mmCIF file of C-alpha atoms in Angstrom:
data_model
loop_
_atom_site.group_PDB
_atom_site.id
_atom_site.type_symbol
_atom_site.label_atom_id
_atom_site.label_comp_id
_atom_site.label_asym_id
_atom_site.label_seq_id
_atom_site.Cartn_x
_atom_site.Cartn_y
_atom_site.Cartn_z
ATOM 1 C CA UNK A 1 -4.791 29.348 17.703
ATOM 2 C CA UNK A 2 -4.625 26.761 14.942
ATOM 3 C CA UNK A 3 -2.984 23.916 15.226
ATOM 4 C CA UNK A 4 -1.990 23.378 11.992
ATOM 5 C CA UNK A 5 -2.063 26.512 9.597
ATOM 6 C CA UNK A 6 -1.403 27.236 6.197
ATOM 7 C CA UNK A 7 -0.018 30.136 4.173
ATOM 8 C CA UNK A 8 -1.761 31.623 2.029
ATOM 9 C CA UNK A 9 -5.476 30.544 1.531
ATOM 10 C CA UNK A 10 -6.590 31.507 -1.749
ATOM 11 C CA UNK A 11 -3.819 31.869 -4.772
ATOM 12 C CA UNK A 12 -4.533 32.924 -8.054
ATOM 13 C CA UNK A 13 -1.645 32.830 -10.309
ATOM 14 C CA UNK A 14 -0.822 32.661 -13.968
ATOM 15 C CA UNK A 15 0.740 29.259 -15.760
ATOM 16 C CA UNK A 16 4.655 29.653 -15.331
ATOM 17 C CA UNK A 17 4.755 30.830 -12.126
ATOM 18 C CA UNK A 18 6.977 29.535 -8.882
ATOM 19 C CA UNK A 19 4.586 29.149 -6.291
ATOM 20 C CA UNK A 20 5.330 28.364 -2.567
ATOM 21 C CA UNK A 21 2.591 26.816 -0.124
ATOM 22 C CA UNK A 22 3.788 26.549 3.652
ATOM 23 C CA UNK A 23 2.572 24.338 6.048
ATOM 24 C CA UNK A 24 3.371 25.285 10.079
ATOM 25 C CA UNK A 25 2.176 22.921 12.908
ATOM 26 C CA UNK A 26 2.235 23.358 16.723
ATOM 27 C CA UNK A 27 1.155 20.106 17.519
ATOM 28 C CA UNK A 28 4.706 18.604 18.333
ATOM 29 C CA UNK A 29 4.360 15.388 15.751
ATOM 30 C CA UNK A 30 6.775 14.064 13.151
ATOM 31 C CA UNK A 31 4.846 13.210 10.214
ATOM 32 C CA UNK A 32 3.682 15.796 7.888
ATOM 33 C CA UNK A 33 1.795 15.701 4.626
ATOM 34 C CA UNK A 34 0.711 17.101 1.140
ATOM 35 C CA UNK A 35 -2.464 16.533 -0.143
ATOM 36 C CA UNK A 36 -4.779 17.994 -3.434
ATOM 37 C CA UNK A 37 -8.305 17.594 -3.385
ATOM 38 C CA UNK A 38 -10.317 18.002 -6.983
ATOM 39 C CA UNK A 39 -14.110 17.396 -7.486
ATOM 40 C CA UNK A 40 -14.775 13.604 -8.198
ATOM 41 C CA UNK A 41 -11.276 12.630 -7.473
ATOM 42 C CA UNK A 42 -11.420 12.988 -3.497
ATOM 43 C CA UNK A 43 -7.696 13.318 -1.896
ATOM 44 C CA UNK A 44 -4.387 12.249 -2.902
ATOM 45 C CA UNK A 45 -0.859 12.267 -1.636
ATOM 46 C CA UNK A 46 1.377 14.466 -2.988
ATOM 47 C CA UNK A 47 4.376 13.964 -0.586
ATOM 48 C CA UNK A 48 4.937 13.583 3.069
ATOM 49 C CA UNK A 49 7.504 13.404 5.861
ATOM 50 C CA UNK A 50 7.790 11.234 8.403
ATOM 51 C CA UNK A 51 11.162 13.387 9.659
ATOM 52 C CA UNK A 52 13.245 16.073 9.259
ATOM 53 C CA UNK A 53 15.889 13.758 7.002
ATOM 54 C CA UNK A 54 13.167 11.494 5.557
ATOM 55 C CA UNK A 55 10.964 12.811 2.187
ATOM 56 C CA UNK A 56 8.975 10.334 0.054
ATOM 57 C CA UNK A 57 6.679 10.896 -2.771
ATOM 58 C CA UNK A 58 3.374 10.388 -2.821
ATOM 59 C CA UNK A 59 0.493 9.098 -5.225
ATOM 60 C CA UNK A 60 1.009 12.266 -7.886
ATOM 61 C CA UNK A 61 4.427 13.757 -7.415
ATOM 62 C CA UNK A 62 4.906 15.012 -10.836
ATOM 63 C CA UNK A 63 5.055 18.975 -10.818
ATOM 64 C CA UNK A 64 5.677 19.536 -7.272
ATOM 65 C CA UNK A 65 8.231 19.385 -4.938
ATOM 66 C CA UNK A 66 8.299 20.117 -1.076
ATOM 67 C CA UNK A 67 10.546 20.910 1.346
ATOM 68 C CA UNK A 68 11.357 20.070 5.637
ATOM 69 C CA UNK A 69 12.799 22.687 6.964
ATOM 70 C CA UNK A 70 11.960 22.379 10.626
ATOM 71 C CA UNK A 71 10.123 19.493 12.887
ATOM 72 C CA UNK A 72 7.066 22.285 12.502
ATOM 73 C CA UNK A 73 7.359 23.690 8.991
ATOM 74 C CA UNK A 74 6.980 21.630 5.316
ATOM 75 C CA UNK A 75 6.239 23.276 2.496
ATOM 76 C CA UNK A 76 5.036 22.880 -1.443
ATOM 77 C CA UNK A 77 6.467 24.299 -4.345
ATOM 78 C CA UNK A 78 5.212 24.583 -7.957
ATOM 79 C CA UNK A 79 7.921 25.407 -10.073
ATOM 80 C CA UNK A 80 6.235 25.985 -13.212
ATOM 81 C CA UNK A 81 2.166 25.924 -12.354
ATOM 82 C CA UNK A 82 -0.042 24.799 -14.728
ATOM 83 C CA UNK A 83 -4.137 25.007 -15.204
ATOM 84 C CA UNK A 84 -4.489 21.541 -14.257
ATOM 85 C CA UNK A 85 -3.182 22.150 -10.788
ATOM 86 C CA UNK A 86 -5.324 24.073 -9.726
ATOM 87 C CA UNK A 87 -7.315 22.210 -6.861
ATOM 88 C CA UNK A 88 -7.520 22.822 -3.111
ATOM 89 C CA UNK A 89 -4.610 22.025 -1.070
ATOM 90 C CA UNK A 90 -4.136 20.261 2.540
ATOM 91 C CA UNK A 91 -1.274 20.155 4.859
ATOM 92 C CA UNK A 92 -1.812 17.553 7.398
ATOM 93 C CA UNK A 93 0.040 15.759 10.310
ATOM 94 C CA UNK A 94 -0.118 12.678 12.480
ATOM 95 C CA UNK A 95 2.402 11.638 15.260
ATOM 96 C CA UNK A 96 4.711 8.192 15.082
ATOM 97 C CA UNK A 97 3.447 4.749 15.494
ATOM 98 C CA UNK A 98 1.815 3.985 18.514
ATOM 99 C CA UNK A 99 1.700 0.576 18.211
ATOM 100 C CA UNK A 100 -0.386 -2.876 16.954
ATOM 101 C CA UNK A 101 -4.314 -1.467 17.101
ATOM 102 C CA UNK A 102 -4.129 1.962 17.100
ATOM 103 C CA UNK A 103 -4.136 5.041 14.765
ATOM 104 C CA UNK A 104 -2.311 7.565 14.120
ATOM 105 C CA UNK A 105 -4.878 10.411 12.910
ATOM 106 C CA UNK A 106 -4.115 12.858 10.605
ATOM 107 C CA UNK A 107 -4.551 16.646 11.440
ATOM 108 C CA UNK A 108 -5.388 18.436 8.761
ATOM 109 C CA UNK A 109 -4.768 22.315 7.812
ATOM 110 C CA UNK A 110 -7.248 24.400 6.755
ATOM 111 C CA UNK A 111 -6.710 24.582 3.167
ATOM 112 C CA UNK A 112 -5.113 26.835 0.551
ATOM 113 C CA UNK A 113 -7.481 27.208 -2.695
ATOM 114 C CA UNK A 114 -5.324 27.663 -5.830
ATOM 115 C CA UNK A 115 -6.049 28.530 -9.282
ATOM 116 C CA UNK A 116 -3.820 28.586 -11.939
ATOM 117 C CA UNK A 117 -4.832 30.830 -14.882
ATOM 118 C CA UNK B 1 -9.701 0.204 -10.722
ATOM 119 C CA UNK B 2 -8.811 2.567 -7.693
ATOM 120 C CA UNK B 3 -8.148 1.328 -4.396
ATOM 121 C CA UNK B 4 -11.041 2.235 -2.789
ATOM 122 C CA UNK B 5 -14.671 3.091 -4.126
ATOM 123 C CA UNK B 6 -17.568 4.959 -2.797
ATOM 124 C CA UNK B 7 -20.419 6.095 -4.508
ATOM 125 C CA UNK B 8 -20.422 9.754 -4.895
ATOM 126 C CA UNK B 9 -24.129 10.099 -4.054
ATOM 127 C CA UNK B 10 -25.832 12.321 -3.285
ATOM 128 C CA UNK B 11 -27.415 10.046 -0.189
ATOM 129 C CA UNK B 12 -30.481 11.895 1.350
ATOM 130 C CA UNK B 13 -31.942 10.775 4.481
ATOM 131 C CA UNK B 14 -34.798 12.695 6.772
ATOM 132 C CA UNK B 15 -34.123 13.736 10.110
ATOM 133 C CA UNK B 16 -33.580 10.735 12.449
ATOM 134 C CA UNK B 17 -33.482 8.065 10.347
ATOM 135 C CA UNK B 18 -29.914 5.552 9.600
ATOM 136 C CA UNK B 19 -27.812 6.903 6.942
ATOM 137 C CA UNK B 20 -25.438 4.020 5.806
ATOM 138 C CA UNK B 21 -22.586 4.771 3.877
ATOM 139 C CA UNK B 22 -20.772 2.154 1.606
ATOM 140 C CA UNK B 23 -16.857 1.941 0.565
ATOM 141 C CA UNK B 24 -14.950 -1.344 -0.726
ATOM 142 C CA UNK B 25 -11.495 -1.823 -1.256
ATOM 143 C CA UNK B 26 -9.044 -3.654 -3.373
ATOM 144 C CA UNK B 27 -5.713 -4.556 -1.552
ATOM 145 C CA UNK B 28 -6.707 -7.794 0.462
ATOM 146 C CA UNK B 29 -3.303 -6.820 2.454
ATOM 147 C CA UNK B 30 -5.522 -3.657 3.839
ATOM 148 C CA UNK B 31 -5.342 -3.860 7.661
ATOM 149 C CA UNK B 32 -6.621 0.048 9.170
ATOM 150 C CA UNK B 33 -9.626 1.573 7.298
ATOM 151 C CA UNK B 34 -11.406 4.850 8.538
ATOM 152 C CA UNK B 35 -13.591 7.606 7.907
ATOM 153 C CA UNK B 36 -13.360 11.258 7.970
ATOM 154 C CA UNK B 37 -16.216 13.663 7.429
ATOM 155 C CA UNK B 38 -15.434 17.301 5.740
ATOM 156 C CA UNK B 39 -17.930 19.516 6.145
ATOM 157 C CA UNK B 40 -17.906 22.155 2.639
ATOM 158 C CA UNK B 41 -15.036 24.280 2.285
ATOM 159 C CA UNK B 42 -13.779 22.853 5.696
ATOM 160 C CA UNK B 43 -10.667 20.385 6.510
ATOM 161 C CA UNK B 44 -11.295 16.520 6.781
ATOM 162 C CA UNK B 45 -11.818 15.722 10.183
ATOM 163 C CA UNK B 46 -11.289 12.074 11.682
ATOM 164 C CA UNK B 47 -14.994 10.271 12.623
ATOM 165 C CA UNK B 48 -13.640 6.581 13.374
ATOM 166 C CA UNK B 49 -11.068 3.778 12.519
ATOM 167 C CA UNK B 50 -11.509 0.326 12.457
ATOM 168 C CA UNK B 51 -9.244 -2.791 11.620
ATOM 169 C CA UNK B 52 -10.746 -5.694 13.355
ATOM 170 C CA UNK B 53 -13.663 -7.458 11.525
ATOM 171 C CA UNK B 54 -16.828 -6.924 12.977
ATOM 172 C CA UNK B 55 -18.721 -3.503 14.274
ATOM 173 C CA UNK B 56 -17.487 -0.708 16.199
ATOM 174 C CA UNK B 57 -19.542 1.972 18.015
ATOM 175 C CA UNK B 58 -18.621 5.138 18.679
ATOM 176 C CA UNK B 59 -22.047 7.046 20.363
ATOM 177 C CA UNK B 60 -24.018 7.686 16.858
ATOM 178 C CA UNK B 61 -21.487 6.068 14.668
ATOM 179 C CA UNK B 62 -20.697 2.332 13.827
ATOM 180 C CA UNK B 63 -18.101 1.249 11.399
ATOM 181 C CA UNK B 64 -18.826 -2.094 10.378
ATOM 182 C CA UNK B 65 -15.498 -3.876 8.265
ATOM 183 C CA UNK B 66 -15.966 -7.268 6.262
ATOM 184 C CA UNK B 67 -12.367 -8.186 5.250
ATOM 185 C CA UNK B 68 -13.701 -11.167 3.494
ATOM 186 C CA UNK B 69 -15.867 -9.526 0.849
ATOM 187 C CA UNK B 70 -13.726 -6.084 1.390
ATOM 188 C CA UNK B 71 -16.226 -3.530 2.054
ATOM 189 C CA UNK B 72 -16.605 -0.932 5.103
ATOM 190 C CA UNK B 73 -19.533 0.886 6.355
ATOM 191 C CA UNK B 74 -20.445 3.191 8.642
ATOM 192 C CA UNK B 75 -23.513 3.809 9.790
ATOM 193 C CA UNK B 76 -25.022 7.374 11.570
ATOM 194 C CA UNK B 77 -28.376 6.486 13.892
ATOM 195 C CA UNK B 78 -30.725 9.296 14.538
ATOM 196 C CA UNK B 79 -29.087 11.288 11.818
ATOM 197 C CA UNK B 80 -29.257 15.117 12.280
ATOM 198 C CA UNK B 81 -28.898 17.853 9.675
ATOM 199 C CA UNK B 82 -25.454 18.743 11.451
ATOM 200 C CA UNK B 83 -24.148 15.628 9.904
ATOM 201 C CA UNK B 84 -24.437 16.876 5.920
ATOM 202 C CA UNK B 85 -21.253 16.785 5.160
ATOM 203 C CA UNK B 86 -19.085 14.831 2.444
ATOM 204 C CA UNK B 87 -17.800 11.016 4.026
ATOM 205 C CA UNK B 88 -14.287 10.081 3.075
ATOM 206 C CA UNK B 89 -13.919 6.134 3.634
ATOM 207 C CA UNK B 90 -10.363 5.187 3.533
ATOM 208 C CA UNK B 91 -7.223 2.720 4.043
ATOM 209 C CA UNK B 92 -3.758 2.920 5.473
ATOM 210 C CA UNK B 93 -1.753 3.470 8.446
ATOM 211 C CA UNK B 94 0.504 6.249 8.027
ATOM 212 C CA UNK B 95 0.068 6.727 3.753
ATOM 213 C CA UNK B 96 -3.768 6.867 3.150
ATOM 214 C CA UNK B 97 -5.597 6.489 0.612
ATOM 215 C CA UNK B 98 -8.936 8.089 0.363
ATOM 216 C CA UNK B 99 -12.326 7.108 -1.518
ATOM 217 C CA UNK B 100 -13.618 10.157 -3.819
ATOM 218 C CA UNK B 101 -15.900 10.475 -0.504
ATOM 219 C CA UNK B 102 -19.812 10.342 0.028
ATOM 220 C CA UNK B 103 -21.919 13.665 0.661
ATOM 221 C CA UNK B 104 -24.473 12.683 2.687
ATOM 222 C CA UNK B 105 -27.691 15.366 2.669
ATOM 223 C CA UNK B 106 -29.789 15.185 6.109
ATOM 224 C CA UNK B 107 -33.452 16.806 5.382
ATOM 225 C CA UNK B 108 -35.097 18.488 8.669
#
């Protein structure tokens, strides 16, 4: 099984809509992350996690917000979509700090593709 | 100016030869830098991190990092058509930033 999975993976949906990406991970770490990727503008944070209690925005913020409701579960909402989000969308995850020299590496979901019409 | 450039490419290289890859940054205060590779319509995957000037090797792959004229490479020896894929070159620890990413095209 996956270790990080996301729900669903394709969207099509029409400009207006609430729409609800979730993010579940069985890999045990802390930090969880949004990302949308676009042709010629490579990936960029939306949001991410590094706990339960702890939510900070990202690089483009504007139009979504996201939500922690367990250690394993973080999900993206689009309250009103637009044409100009549609993109592909990552979930990703990375445990705590392990200390001076070493990295943390992101996990990343498989993707949810979504066009807004 | 975004924080960290790479050239879009397409880079082609034949079977077994180096592919070099090219990113520079912005932020002087950049410590970690890394690369993923994403394969199309697949999930970034994590190829190497560096943060100490100099070269590291990692079997086929060496990230070389010049803090002093902020660039970072990597470099794929003997490069096989398994490794066409798109190159993400990157900064941060826990909040990255990514490069608009590299594809890299190996020809049998």
């Amino acid at each position: 099984d996956a270790d990080v999975t996301q729900t669903p993976r394709n969207r099509i949906t029409k400009t207006g809509k609430r729409i609800m990406l979730e993010c579940s991970q069985t890999k045990g770490h802390d930090r969880m992350y949004w990302y949308r990727q676009d042709p010629g503008l490579g990936l960029r944070l939306i949001y991410y996690s590094f706990d339960v209690k702890d939510i900070n925005k990202g690089e483009i913020s504007d139009g979504y917000s996201v939500s922690r409701q367990a250690q394993a579960k973080f999900s993206l909402s689009l309250e009103s979509a637009i044409p100009n989000q549609t993109a592909l969308y990552f979930c990703a995850t990375s445990v705590g700090t392990k200390g001076k020299g070493s990295y943390n590496e992101q996990f990343f979901g498989p993707g949810t593709r979504l066009t807004v019409l | 100016q975004k924080e960290v450039e790479q050239n879009s490419g397409p880079l082609s290289v034949p079977e077994g030869a180096i592919a070099s890859l090219n990113c520079t940054y912005s932020d002087r205060g950049s410590q970690s830098f890394f690369w993923y590779r994403q394969y199309s319509g697949k999930s970034p995957e994590l190829i190497m991190f560096i943060y100490s000037n100099g070269d590291k090797e990692d079997g086929r792959f060496t990230a070389q990092l010049n803090k002093a004229s902020q660039y970072v490479s990597l470099l794929i020896r003997d490069s096989q058509p398994s490794d066409s894929a798109t190159y993400l070159c990157g900064t941060g620890f826990q909040k990255l930033v990514f490069g608009t990413g590299t594809r890299l095209l190996v020809s049998p």
